XYZ file of N, CA and C in Angstrom:
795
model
N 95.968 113.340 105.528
C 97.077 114.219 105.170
C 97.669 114.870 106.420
N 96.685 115.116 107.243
C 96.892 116.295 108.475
C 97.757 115.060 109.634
N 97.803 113.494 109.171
C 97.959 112.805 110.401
C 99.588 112.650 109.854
N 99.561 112.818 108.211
C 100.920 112.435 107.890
C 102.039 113.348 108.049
N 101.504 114.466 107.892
C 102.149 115.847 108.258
C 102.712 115.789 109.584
N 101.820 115.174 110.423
C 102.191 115.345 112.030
C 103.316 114.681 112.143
N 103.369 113.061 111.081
C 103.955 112.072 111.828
C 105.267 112.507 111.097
N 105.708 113.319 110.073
C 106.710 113.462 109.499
C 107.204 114.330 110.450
N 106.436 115.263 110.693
C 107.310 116.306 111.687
C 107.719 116.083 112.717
N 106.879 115.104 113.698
C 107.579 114.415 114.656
C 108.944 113.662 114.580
N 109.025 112.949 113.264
C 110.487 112.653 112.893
C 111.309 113.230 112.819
N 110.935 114.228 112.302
C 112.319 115.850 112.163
C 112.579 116.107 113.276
N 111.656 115.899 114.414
C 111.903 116.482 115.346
C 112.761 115.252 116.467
N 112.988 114.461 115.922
C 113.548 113.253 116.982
C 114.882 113.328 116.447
N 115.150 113.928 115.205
C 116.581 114.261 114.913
C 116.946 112.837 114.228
N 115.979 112.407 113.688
C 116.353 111.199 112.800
C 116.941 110.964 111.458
N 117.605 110.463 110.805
C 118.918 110.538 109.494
C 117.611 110.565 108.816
N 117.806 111.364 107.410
C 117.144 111.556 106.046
C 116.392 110.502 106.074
N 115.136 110.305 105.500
C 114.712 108.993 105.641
C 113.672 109.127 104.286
N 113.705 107.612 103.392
C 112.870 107.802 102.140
C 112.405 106.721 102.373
N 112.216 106.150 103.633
C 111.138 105.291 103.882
C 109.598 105.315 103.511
N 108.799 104.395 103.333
C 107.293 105.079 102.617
C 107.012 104.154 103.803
N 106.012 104.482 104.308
C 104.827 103.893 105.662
C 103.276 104.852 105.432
N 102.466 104.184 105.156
C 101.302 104.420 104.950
C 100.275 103.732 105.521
N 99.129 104.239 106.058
C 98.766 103.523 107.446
C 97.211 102.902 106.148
N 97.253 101.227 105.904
C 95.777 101.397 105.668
C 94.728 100.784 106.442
N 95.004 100.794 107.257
C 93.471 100.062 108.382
C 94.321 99.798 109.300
N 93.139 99.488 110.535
C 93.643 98.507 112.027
C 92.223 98.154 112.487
N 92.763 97.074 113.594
C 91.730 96.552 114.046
C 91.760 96.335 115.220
N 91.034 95.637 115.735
C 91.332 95.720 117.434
C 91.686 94.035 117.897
N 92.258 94.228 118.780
C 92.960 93.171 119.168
C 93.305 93.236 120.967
N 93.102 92.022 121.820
C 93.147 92.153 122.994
C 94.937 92.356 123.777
N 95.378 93.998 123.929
C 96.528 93.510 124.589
C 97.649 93.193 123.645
N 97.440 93.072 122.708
C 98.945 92.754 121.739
C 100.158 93.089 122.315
N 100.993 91.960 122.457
C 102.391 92.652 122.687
C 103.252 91.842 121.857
N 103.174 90.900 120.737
C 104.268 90.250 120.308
C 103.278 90.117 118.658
N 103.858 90.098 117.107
C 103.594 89.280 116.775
C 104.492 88.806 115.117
N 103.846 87.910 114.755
C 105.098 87.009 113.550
C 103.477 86.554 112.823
N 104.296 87.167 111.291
C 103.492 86.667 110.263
C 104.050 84.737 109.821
N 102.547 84.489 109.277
C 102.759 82.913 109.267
C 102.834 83.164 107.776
N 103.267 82.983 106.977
C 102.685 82.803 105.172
C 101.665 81.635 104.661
N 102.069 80.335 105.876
C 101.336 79.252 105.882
C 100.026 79.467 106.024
N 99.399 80.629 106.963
C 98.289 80.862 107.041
C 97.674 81.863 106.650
N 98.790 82.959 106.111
C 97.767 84.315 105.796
C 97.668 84.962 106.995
N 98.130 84.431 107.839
C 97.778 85.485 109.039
C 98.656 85.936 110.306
N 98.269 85.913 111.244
C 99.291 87.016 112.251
C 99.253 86.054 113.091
N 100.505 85.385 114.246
C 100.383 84.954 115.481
C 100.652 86.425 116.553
N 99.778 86.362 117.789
C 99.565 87.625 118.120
C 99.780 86.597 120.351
N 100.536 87.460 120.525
C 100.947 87.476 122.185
C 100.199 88.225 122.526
N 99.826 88.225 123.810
C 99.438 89.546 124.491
C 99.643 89.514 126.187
N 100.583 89.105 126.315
C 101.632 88.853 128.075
C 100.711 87.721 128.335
N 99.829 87.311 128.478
C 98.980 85.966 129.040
C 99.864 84.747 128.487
N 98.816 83.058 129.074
C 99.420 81.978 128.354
C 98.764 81.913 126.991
N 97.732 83.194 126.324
C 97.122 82.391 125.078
C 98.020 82.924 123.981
N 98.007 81.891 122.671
C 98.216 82.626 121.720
C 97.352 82.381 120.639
N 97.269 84.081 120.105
C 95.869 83.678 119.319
C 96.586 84.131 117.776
N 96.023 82.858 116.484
C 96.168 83.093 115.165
C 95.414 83.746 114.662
N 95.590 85.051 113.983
C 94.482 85.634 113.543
C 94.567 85.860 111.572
N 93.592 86.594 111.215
C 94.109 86.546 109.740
C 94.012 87.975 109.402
N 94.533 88.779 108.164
C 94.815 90.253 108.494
C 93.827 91.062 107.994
N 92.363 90.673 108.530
C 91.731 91.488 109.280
C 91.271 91.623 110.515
N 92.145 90.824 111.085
C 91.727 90.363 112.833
C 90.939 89.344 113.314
N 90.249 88.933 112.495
C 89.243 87.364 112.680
C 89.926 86.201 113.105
N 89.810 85.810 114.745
C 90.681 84.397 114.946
C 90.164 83.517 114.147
N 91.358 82.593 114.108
C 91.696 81.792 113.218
C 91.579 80.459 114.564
N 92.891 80.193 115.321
C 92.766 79.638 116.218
C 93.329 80.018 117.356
N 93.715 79.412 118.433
C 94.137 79.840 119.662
C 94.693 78.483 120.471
N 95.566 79.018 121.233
C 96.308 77.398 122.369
C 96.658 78.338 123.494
N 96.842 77.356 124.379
C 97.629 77.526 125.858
C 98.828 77.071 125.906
N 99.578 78.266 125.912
C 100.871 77.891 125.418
C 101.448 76.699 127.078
N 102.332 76.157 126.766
C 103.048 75.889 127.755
C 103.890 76.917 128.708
N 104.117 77.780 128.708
C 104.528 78.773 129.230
C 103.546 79.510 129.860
N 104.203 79.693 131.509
C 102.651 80.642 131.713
C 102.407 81.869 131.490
N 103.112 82.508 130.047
C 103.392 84.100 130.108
C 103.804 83.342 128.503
N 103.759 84.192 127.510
C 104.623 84.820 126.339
C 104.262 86.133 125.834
N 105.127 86.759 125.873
C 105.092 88.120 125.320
C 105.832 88.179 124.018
N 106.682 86.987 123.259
C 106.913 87.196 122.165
C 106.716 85.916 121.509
N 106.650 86.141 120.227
C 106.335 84.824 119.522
C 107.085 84.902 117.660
N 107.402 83.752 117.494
C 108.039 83.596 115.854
C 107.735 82.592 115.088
N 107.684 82.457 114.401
C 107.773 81.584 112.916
C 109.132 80.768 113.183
N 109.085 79.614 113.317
C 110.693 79.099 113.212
C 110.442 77.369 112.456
N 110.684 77.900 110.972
C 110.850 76.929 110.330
C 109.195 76.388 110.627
N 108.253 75.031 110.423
C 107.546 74.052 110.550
C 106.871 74.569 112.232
N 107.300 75.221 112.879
C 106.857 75.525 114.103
C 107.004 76.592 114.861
N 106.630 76.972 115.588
C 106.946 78.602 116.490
C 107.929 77.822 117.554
N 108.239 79.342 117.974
C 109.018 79.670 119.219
C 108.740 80.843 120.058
N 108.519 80.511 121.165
C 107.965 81.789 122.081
C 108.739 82.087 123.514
N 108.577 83.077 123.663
C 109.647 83.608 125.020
C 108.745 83.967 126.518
N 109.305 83.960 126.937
C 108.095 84.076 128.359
C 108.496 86.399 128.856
N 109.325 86.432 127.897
C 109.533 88.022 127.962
C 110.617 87.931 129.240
N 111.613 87.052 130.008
C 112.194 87.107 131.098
C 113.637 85.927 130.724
N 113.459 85.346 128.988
C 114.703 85.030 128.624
C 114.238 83.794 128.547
N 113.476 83.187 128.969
C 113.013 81.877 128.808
C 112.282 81.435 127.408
N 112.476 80.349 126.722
C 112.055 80.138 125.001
C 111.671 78.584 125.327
N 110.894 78.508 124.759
C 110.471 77.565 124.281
C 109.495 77.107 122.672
N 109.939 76.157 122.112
C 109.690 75.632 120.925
C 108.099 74.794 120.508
N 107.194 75.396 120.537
C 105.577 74.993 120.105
C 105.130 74.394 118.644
N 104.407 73.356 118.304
C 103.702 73.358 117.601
C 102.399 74.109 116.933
N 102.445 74.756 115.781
C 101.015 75.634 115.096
C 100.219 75.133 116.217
N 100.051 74.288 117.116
C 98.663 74.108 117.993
C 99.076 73.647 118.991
N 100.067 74.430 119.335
C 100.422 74.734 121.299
C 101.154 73.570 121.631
N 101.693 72.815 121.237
C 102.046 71.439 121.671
C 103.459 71.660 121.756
N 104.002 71.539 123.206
C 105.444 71.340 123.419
C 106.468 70.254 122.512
N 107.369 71.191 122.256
C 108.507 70.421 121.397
C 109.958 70.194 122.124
N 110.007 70.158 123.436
C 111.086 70.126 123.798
C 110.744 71.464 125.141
N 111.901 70.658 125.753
C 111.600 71.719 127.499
C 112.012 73.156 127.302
N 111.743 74.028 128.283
C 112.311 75.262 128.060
C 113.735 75.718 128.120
N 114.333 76.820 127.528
C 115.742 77.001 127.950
C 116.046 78.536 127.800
N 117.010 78.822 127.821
C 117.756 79.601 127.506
C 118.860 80.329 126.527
N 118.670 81.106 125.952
C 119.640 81.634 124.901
C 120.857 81.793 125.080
N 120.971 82.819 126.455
C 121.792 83.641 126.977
C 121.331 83.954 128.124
N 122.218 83.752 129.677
C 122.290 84.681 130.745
C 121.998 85.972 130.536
N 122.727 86.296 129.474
C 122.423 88.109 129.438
C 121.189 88.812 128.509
N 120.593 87.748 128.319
C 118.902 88.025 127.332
C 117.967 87.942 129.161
N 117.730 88.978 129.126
C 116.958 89.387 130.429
C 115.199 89.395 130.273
N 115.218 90.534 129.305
C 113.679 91.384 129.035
C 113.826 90.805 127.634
N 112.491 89.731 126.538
C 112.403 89.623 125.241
C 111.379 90.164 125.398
N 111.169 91.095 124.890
C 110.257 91.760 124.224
C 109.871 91.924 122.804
N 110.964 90.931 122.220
C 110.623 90.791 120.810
C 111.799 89.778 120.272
N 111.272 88.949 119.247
C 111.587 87.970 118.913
C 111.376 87.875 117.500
N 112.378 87.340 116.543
C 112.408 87.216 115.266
C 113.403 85.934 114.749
N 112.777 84.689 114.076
C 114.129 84.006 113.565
C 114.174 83.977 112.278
N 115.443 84.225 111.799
C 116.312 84.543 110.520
C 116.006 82.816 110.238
N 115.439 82.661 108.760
C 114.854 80.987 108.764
C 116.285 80.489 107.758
N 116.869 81.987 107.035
C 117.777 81.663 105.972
C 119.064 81.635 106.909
N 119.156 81.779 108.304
C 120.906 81.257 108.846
C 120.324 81.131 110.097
N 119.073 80.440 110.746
C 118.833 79.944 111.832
C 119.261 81.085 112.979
N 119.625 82.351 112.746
C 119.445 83.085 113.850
C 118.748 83.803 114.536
N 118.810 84.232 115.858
C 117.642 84.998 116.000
C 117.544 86.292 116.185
N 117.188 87.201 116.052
C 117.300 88.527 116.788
C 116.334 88.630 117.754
N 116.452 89.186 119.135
C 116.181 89.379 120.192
C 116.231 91.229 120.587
N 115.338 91.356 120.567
C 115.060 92.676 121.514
C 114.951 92.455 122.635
N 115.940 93.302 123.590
C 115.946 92.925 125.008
C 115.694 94.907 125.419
N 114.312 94.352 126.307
C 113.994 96.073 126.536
C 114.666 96.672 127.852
N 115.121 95.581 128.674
C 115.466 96.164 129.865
C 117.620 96.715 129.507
N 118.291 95.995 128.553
C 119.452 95.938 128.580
C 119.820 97.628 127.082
N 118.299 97.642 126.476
C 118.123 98.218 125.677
C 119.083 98.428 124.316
N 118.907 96.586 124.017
C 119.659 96.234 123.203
C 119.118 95.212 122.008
N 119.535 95.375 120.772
C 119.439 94.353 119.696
C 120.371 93.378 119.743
N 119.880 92.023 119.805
C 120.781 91.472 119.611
C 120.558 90.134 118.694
N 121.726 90.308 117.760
C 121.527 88.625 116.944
C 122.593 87.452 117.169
N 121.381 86.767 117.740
C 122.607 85.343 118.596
C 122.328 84.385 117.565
N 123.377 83.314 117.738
C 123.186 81.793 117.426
C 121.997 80.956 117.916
N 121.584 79.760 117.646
C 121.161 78.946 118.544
C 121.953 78.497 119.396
N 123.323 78.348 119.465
C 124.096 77.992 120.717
C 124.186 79.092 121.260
N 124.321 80.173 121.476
C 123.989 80.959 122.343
C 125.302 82.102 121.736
N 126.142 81.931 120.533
C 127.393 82.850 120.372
C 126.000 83.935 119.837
N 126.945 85.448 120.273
C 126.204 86.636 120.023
C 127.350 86.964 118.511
N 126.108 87.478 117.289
C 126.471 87.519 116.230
C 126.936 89.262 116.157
N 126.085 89.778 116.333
C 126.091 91.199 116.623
C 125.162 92.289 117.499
N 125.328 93.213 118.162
C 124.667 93.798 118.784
C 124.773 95.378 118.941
N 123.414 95.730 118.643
C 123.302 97.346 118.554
C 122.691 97.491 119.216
N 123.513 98.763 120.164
C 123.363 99.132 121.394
C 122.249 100.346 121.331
N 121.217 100.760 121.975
C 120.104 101.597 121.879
C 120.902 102.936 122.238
N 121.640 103.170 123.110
C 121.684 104.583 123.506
C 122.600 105.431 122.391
N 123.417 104.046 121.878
C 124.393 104.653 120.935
C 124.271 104.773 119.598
N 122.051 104.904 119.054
C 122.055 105.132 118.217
C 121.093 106.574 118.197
N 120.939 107.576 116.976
C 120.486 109.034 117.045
C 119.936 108.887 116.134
N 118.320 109.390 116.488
C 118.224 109.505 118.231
C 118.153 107.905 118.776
N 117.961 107.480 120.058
C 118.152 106.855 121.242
C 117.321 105.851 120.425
N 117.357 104.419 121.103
C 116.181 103.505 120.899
C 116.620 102.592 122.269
N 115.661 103.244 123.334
C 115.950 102.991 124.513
C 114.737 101.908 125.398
N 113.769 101.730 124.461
C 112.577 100.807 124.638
C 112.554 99.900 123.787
N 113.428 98.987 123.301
C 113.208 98.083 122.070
C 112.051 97.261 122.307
N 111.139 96.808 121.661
C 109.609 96.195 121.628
C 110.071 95.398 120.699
N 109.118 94.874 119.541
C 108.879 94.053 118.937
C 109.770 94.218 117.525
N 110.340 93.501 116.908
C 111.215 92.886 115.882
C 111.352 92.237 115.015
N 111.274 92.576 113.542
C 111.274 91.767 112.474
C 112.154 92.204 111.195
N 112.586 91.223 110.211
C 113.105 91.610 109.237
C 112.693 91.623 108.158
N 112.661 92.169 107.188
C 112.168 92.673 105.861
C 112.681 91.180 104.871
N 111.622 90.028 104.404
C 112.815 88.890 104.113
C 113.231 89.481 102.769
N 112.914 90.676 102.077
C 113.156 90.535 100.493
C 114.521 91.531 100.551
N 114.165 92.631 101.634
C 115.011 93.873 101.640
C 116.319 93.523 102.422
N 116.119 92.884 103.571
C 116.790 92.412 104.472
C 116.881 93.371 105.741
N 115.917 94.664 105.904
C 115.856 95.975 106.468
C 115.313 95.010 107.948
N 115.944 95.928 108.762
C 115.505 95.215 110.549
C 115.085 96.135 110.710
N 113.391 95.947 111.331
C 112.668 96.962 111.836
C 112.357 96.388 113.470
N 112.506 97.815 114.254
C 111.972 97.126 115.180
C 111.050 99.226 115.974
N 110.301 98.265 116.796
C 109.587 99.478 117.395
C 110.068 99.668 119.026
N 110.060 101.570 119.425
C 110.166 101.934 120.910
C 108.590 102.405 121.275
N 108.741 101.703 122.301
C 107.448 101.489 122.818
C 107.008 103.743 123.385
N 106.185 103.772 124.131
C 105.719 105.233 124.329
C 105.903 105.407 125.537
N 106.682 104.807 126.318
C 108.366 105.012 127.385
C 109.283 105.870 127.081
N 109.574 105.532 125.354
C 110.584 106.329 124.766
C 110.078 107.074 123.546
N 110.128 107.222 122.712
C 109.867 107.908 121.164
C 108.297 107.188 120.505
N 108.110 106.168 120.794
C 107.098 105.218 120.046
C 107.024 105.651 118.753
N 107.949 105.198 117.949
C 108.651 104.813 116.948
C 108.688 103.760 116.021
N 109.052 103.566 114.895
C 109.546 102.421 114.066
C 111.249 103.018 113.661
N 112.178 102.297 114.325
C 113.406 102.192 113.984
C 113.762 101.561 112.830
N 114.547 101.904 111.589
C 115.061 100.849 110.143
C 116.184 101.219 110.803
N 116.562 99.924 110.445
C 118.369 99.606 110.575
C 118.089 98.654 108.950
N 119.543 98.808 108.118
C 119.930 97.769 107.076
C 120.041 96.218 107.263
N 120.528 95.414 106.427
C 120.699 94.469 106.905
C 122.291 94.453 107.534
N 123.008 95.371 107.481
C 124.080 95.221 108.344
C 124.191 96.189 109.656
N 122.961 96.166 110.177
C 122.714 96.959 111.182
C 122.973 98.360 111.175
N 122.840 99.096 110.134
C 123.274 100.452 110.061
C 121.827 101.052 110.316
N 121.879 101.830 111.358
C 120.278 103.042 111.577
C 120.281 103.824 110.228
N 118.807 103.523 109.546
C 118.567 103.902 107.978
C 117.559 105.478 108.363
N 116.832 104.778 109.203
C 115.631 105.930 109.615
C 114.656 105.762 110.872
N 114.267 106.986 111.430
C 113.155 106.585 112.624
C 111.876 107.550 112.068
N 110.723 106.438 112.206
C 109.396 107.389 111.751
C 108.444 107.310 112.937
N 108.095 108.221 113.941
C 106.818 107.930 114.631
C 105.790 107.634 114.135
N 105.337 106.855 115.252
C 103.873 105.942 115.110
C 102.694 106.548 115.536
N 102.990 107.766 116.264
C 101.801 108.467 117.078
C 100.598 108.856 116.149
N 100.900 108.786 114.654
C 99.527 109.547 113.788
C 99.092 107.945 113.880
N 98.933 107.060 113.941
C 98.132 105.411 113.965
C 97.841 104.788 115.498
N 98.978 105.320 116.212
C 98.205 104.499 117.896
C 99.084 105.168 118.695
N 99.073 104.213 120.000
C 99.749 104.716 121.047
C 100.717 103.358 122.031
N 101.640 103.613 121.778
C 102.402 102.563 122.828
C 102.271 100.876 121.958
N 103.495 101.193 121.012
C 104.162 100.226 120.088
C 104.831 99.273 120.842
N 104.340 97.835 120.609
C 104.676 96.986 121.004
C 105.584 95.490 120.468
N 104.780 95.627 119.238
C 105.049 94.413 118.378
C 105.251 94.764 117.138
N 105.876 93.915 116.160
C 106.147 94.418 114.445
C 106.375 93.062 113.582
N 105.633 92.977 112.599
C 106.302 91.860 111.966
C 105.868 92.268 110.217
N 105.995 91.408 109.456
C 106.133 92.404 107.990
C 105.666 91.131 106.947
N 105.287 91.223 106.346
C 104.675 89.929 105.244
C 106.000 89.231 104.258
N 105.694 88.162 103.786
C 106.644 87.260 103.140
C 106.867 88.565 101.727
N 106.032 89.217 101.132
C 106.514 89.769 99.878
C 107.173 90.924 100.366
N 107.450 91.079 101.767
C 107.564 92.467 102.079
C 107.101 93.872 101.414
N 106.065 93.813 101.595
C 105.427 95.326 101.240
C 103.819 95.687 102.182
N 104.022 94.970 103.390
C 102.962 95.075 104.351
C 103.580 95.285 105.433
N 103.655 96.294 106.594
C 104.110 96.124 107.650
C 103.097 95.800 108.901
N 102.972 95.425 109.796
C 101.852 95.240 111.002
C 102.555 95.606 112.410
N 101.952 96.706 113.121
C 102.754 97.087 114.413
C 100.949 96.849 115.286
N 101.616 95.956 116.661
C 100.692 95.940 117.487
C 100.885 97.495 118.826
N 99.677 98.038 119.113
C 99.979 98.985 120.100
C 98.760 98.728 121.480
N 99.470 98.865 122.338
C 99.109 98.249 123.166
C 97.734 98.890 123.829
N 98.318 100.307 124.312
C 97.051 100.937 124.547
C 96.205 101.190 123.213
N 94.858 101.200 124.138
C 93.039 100.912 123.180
C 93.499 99.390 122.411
N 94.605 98.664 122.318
C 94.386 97.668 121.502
C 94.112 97.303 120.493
N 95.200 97.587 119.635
C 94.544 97.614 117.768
C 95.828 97.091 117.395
N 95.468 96.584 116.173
C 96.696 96.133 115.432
C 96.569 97.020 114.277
N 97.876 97.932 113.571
C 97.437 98.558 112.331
C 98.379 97.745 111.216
N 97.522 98.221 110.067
C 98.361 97.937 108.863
C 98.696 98.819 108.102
N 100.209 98.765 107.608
C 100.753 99.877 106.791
C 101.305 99.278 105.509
N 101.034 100.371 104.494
C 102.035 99.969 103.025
C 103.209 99.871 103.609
N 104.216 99.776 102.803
C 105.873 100.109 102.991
C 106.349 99.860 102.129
N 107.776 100.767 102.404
C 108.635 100.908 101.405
C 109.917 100.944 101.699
N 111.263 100.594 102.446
C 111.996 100.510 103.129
C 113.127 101.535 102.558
N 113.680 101.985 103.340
C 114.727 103.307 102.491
C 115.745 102.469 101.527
N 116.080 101.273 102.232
C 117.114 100.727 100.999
C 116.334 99.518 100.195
N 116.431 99.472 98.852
C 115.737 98.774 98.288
C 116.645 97.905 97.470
N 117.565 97.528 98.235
C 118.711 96.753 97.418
C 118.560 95.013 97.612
N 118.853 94.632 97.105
C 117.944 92.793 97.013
C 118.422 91.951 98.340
N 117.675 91.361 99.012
C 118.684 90.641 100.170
C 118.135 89.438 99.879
N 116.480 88.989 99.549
C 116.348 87.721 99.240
C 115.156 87.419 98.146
N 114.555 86.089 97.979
C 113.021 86.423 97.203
C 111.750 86.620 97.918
N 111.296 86.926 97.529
C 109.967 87.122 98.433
C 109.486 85.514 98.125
N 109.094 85.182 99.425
C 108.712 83.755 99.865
C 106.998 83.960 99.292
N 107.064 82.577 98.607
C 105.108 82.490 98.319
C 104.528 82.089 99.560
N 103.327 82.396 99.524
C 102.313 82.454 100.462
C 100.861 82.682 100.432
N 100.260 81.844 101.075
C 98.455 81.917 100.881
C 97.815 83.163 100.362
N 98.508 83.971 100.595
C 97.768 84.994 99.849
C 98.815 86.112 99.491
N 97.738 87.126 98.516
C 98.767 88.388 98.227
C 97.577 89.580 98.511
N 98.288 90.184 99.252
C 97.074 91.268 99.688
C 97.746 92.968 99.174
N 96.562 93.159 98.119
C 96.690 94.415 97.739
C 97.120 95.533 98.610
N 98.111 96.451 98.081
C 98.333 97.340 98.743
C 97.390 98.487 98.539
N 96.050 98.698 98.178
C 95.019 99.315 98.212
C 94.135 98.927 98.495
N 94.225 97.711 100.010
C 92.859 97.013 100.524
C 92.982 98.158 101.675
N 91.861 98.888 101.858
C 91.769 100.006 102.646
C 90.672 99.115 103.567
N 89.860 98.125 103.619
C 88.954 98.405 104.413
C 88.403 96.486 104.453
N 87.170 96.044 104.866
C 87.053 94.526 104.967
C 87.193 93.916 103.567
N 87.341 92.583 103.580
C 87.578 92.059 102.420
C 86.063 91.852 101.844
N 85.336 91.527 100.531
C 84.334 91.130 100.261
C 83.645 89.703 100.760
N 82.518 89.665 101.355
C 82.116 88.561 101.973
C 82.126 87.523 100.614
């Protein structure tokens, strides 16, 4: 109670719009370094970056699953794209992987002006992507050819979102969440699906120094990686707008929103 109290008041205090967002923290676990990650539905579980070449599959209680060497000697972000991932080297560089590390094609580029990815998300229903770029301190949703669809600018939203980290969309709500790392606010930012800032809730009552975000196929699970001590937490949710954007995609599992603690052996 005493952690939720804190974290509400910290919101009031960042001067953030009304917010009837629900975030409820029920477990975390530890995890090496997290800085990127994207729920699989295929597996039940989390693909998880952590700036190195590994990437490790885990399932959502933290138990690897598997692990590869990516082709890249760095990813700091990673996605779900269609039948296969896609991962960024965090410096604008992407490249296209198989579930088990296997190059699909050489590396490239989005955009000249995608500098810092620090977070990565692809839209599977119009092939786009959104890109958090932390150094330009900007959202942005491009094409695969590289046309920029739209972009929300960090300074010019209240309060600020001047550290963009990690990035995902809500597939049922259509809500874009993304997190500021503990540079700036260390935060969870909602924007709508037409990029309108819905609400900002600090993260400080669950960890420290938000890195990564990604959200389950039924949308009603959120997962933020934080970097310092290294934990991944899990939260209920409830997104302020609850207006229909798609179906909730099936998937290996459905995990109660009152699993507080390990699953039964």
């Amino acid at each position: 109670m005493t952690r939720l109290f804190i974290a509400a008041l910290a919101s009031l205090l960042l001067g953030a719009p009304a917010s009837a967002i629900e975030l409820h923290l029920l477990r975390s676990f530890p995890s090496d370094g997290p800085s990127g990650l994207a729920y699989d539905r295929n597996f039940c579980g989390l693909w998880v970056a952590n700036e190195t070449g590994t990437v490790r599959l885990i399932d959502l209680w933290g138990n690897e699953v598997r692990s590869f060497e990516a082709p890249l000697h760095r990813v700091d972000a990673v996605a779900v794209e269609g039948d296969h991932l896609l991962i960024s080297d965090g410096s604008g560089l992407y490249q296209r992987v198989s579930r088990d590390g296997k190059a699909l094609g050489e590396p490239f580029r989005l955009s000249l002006t995608l500098r810092d990815t620090d977070g990565l998300y692809v839209d599977n229903s119009s092939s786009d992507y959104w890109v958090a770029d932390d150094t330009a301190a900007e959202i942005v949703q491009i094409r695969q050819d590289g046309t920029t669809v739209r972009r929300l600018i960090g300074y010019m939203q209240s309060p600020q979102l001047m550290e963009p980290q990690g990035i995902t969309q809500d597939p049922v709500h259509g809500t874009i969440l993304v997190v500021d790392d503990a540079d700036a606010s260390d935060s969870l930012f909602e924007f709508d699906a037409d990029g309108v800032l819905q609400s900002v809730t600090s993260l400080q009552f669950a960890g420290n120094d938000a890195e990564g975000v990604t959200i389950n196929a039924e949308g009603t699970q959120v997962y933020v990686a934080f970097d310092e001590g290294g934990v991944i937490a899990v939260f209920d949710y409830s997104p302020t707008s609850v207006g229909s954007f798609g179906e909730a995609l099936p998937s290996a599992c459905m995990i109660s929103s009152l699993e507080f603690a390990e699953p039964p052996v």
